[in-house]
PDB file of C-alpha atoms and ligand atoms in Angstrom:
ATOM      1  CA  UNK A 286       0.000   0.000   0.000  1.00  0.00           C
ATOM      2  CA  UNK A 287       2.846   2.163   0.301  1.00  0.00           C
ATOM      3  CA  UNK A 288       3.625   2.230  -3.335  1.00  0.00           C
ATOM      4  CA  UNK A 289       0.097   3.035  -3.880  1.00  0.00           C
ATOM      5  CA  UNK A 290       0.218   5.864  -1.435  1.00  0.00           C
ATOM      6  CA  UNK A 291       3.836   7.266  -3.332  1.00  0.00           C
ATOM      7  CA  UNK A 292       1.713   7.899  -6.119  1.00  0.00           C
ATOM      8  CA  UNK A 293      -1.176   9.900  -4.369  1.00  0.00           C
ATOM      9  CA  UNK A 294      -0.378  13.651  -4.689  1.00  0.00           C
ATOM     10  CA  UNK A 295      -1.677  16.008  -2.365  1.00  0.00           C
ATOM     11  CA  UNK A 296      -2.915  19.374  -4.019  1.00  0.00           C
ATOM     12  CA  UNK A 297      -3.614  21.865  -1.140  1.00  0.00           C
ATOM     13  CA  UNK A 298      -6.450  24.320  -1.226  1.00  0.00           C
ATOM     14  CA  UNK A 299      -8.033  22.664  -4.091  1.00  0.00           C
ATOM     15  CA  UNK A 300     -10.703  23.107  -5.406  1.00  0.00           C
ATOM     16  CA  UNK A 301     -11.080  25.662  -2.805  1.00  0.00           C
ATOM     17  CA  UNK A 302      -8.825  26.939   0.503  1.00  0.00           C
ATOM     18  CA  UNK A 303      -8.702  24.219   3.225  1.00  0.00           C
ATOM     19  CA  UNK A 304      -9.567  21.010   0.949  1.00  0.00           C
ATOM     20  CA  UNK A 305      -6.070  18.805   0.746  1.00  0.00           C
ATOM     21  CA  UNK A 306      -7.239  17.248  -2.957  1.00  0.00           C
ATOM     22  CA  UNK A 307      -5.807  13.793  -3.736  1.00  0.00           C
ATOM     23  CA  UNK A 308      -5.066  13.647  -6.779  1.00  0.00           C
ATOM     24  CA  UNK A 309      -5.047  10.043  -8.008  1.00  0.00           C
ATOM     25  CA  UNK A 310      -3.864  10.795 -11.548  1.00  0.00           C
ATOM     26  CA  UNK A 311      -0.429   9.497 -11.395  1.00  0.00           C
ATOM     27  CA  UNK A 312      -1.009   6.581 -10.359  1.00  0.00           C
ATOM     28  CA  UNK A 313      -3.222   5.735 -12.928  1.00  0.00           C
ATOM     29  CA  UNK A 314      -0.765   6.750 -15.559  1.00  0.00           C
ATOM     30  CA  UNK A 315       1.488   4.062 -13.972  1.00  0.00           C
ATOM     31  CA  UNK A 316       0.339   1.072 -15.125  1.00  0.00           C
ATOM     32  CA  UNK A 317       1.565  -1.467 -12.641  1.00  0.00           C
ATOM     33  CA  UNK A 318       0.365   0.971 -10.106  1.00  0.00           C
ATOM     34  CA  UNK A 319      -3.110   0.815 -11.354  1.00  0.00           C
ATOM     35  CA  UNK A 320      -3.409  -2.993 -11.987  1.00  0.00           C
ATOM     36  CA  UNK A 321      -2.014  -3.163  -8.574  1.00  0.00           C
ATOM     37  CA  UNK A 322      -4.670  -0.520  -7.321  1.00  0.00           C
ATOM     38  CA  UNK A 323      -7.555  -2.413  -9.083  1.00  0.00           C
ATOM     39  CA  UNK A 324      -6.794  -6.067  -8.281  1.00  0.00           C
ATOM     40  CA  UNK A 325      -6.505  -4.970  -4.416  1.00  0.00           C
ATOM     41  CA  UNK A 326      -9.828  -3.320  -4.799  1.00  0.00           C
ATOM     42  CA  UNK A 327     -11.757  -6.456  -6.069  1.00  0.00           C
ATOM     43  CA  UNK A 328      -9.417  -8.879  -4.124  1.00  0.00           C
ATOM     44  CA  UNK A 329     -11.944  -8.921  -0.666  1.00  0.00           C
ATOM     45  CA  UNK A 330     -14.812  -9.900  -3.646  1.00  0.00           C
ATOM     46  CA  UNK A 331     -13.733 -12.694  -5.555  1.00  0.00           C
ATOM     47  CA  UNK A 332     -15.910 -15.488  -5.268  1.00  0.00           C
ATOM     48  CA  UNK A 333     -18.992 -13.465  -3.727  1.00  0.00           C
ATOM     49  CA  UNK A 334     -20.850 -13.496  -6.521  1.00  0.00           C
ATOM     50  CA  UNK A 335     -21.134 -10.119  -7.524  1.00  0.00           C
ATOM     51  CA  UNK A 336     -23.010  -9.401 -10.252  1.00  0.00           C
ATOM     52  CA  UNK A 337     -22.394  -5.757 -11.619  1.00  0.00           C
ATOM     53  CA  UNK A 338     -20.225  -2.953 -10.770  1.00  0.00           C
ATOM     54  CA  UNK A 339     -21.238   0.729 -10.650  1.00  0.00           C
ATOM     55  CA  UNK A 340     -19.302   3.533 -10.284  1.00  0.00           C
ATOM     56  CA  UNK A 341     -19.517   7.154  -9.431  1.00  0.00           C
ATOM     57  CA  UNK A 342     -18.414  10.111 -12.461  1.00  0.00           C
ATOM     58  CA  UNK A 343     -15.966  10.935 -13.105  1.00  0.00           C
ATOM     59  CA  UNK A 344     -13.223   8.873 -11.104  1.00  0.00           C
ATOM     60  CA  UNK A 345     -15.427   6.604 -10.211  1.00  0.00           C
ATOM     61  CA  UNK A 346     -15.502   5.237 -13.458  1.00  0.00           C
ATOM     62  CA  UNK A 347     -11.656   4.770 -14.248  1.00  0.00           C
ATOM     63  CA  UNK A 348     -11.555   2.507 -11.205  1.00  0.00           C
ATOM     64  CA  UNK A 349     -14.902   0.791 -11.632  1.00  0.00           C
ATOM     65  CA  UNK A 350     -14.848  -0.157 -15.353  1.00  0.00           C
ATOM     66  CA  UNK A 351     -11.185  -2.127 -14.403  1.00  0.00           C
ATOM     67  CA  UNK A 352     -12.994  -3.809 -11.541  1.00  0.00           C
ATOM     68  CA  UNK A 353     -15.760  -4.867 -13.761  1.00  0.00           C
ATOM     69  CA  UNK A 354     -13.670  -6.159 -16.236  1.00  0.00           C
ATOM     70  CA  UNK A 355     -10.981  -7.712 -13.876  1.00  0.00           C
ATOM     71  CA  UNK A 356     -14.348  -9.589 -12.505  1.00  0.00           C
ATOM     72  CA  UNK A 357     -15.692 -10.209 -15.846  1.00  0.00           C
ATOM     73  CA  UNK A 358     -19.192  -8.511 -15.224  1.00  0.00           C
ATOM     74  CA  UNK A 359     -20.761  -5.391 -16.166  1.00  0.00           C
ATOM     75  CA  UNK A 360     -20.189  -1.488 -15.280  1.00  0.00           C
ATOM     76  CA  UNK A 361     -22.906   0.581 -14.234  1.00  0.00           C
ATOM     77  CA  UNK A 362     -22.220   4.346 -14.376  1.00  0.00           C
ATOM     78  CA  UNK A 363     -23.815   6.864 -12.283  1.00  0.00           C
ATOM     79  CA  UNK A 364     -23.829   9.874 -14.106  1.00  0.00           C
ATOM     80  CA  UNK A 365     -23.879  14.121 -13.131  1.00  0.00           C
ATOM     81  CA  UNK A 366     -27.122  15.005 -13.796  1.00  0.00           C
ATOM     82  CA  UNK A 367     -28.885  15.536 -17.525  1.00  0.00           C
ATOM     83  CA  UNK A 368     -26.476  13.067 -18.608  1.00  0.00           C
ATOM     84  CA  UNK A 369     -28.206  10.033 -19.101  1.00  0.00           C
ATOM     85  CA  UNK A 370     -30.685  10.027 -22.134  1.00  0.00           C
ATOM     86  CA  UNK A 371     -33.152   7.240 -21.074  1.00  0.00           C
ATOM     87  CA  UNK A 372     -35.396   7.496 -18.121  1.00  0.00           C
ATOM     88  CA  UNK A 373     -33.484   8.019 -14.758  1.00  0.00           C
ATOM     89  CA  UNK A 374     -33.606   7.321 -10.848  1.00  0.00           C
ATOM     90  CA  UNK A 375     -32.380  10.250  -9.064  1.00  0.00           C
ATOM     91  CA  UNK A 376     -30.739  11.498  -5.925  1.00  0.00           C
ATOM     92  CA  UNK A 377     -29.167  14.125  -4.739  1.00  0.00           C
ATOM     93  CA  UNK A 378     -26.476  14.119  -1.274  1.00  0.00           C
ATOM     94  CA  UNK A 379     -23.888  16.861   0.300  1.00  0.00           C
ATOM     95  CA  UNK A 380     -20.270  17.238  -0.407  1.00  0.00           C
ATOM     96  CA  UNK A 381     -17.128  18.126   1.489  1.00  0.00           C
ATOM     97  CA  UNK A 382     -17.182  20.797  -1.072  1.00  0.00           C
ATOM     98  CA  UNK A 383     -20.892  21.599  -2.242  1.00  0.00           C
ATOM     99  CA  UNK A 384     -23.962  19.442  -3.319  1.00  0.00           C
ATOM    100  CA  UNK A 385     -24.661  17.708  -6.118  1.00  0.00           C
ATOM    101  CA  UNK A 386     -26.753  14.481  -7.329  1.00  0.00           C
ATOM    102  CA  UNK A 387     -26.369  11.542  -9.388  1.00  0.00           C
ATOM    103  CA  UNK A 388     -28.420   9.621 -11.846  1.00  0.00           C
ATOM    104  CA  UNK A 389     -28.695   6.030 -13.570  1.00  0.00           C
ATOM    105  CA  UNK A 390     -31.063   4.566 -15.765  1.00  0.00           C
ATOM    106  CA  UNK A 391     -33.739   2.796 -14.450  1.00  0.00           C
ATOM    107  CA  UNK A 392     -33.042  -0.662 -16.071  1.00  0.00           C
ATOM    108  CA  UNK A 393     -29.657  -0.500 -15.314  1.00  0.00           C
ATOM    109  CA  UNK A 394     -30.250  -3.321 -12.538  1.00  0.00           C
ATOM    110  CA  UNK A 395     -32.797  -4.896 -11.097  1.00  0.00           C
ATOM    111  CA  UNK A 396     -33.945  -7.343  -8.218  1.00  0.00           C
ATOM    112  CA  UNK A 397     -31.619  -9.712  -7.646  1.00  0.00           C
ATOM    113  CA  UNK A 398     -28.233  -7.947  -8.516  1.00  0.00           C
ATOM    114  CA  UNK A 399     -25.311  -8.228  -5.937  1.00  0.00           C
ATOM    115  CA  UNK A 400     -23.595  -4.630  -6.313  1.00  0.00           C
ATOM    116  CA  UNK A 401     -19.768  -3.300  -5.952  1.00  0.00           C
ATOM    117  CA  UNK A 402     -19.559  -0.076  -5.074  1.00  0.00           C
ATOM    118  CA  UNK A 403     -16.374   1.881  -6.825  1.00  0.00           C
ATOM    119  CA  UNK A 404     -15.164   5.376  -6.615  1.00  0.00           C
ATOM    120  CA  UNK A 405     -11.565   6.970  -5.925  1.00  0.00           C
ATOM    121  CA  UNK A 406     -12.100   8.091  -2.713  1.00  0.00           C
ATOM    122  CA  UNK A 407     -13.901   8.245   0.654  1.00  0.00           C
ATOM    123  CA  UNK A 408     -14.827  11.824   2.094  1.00  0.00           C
ATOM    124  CA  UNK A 409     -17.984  12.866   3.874  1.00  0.00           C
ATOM    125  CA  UNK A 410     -19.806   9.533   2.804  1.00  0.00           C
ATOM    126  CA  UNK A 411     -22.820  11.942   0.940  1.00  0.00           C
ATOM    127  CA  UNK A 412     -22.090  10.463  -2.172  1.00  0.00           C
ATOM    128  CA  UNK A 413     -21.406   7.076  -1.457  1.00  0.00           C
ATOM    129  CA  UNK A 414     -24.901   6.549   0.286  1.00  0.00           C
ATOM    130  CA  UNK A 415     -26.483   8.351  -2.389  1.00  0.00           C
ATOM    131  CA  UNK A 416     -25.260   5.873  -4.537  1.00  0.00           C
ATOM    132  CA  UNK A 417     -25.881   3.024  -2.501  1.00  0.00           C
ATOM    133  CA  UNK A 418     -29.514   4.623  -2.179  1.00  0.00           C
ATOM    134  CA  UNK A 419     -29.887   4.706  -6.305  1.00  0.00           C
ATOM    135  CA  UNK A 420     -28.586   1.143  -6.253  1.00  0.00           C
ATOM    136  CA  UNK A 421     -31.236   0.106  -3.280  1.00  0.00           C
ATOM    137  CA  UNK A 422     -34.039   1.939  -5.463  1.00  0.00           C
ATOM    138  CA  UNK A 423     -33.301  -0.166  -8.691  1.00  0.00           C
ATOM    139  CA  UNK A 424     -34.185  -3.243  -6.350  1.00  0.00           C
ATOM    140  CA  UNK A 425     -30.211  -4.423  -6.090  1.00  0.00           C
ATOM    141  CA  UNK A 426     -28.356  -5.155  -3.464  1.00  0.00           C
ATOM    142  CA  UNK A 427     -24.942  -3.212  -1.901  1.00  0.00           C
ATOM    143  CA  UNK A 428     -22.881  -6.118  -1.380  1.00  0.00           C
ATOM    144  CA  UNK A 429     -19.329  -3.792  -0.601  1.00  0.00           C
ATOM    145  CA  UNK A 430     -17.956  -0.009  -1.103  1.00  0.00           C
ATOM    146  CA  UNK A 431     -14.590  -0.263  -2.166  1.00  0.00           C
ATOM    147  CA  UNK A 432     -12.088   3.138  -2.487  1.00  0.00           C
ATOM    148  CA  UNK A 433      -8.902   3.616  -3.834  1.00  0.00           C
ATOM    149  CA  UNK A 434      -8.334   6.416  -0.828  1.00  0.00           C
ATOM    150  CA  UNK A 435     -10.541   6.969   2.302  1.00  0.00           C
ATOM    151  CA  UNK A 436     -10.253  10.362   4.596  1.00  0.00           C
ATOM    152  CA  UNK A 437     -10.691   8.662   7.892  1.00  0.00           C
ATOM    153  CA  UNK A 438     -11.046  12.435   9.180  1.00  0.00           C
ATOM    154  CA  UNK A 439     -14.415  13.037   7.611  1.00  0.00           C
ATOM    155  CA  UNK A 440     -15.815   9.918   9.079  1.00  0.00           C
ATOM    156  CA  UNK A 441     -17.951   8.855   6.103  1.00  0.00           C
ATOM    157  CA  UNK A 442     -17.455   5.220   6.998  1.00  0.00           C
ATOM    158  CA  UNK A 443     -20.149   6.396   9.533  1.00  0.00           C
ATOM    159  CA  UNK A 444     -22.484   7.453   6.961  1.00  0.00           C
ATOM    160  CA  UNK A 445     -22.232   4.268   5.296  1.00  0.00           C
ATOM    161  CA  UNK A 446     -22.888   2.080   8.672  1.00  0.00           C
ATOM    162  CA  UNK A 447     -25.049  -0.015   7.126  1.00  0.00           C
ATOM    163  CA  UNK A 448     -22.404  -1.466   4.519  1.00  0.00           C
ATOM    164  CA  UNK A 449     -19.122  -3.092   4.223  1.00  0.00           C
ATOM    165  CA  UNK A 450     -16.123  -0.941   3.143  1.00  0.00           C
ATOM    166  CA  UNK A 451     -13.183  -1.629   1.586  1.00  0.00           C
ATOM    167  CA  UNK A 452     -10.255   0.946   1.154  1.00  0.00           C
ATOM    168  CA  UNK A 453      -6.951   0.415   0.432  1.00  0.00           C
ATOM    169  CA  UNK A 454      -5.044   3.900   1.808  1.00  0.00           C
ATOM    170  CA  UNK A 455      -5.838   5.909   4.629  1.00  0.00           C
ATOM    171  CA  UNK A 456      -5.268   9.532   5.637  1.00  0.00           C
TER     172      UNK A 456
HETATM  173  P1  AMP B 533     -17.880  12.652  -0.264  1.00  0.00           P
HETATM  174  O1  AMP B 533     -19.263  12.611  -0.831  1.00  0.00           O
HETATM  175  O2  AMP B 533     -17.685  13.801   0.677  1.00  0.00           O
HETATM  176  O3  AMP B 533     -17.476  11.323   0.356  1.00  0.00           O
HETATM  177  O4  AMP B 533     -16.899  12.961  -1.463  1.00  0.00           O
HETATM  178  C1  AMP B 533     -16.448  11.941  -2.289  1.00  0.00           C
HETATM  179  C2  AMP B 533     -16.373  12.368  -3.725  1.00  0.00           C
HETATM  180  O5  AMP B 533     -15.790  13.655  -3.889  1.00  0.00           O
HETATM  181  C3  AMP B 533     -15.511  11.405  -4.479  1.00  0.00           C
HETATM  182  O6  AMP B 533     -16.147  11.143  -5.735  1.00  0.00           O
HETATM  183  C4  AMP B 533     -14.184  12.098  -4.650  1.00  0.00           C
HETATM  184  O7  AMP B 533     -13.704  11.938  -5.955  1.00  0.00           O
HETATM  185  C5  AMP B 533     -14.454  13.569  -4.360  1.00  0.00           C
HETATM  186  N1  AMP B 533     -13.612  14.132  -3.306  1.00  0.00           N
HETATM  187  C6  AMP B 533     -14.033  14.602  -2.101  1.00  0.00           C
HETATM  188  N2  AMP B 533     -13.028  15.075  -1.369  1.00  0.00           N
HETATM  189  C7  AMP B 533     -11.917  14.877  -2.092  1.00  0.00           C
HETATM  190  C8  AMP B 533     -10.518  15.124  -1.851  1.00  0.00           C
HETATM  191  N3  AMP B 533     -10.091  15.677  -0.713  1.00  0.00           N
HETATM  192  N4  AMP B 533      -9.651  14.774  -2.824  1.00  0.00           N
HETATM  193  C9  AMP B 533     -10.068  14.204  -3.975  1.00  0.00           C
HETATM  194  N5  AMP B 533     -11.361  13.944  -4.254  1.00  0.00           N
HETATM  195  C10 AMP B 533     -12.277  14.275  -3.335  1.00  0.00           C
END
């Protein structure tokens, strides 16, 4: 995990004063780095049976597409809002910085689907349970959350009580 963290960069007072941003761009331009990232993301979910992946925009998706294809299942993007051209589920959740909401389509899943959660990183927990919450309203199942980074500070692992988290470096 140490290697993984060598290639986190810390931009301070980014996007605005007082947020430390991680940016997770150089390690995805090394490429051992990032099959190394993405095989210790899935590794806790081998064998569990999970049938699709989704993943929050826009870093949400690098990570989560590699999962889903390391696992050999589908990708389920949920998208910024007026993305999506079919009909949508909705929801909208607080950031560190801001609000915003996220959409998918409304087939994406169904009853019966065993979900992985996937996005870069852990903050406040508002969008993760807004995802899980779209997920939940398609009828699937949350099996696991997993993050490349989580900020232990913000405490979103509290926000997400309910579910099982999985994140490989911690500030
Ligand atoms: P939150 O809803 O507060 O858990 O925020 C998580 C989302 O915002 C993730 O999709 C992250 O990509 C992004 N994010 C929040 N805080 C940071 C940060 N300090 N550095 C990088 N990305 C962040």
């Amino acid at each position: 995990m140490e290697r993984l963290e060598a290639h986190i960069r810390n931009i301070p007072d980014f996007p605005e004063p007082g947020i430390q941003f991680k940016d997770i761009t150089p390690l995805v331009k090394d490429p051992a780095m990032l099959k190394l990232a993405v095989h210790q993301l899935i590794h806790p979910f081998l064998g569990k049976d999970i049938t699709a992946v989704a993943g929050m925009e826009a870093r949400g998706f690098i990570f989560g597409s590699l999962a889903a294809w390391e696992l050999g299942i589908g990708f389920i993007p949920l998208r910024k809002p007026g993305k999506l051209p079919y009909d949508v589920e909705s929801m909208s959740y607080d950031l560190e910085y801001g609000s915003a909401s996220l959409e998918v389509h409304i087939d994406a899943l169904e009853k019966g689907d065993k979900v992985l959660l996937v996005d870069d990183l852990l903050a406040t927990g508002g969008t993760a349970a807004a995802s899980c919450e779209l997920v939940e309203k398609l009828g699937a199942e949350v099996v696991a959350c997993a993050f490349v980074v989580e900020l232990d500070f913000l405490k979103g692992r509290d926000k997400l009580a309910k579910y099982n988290i999985h994140s490989l470096i911690h500030y």
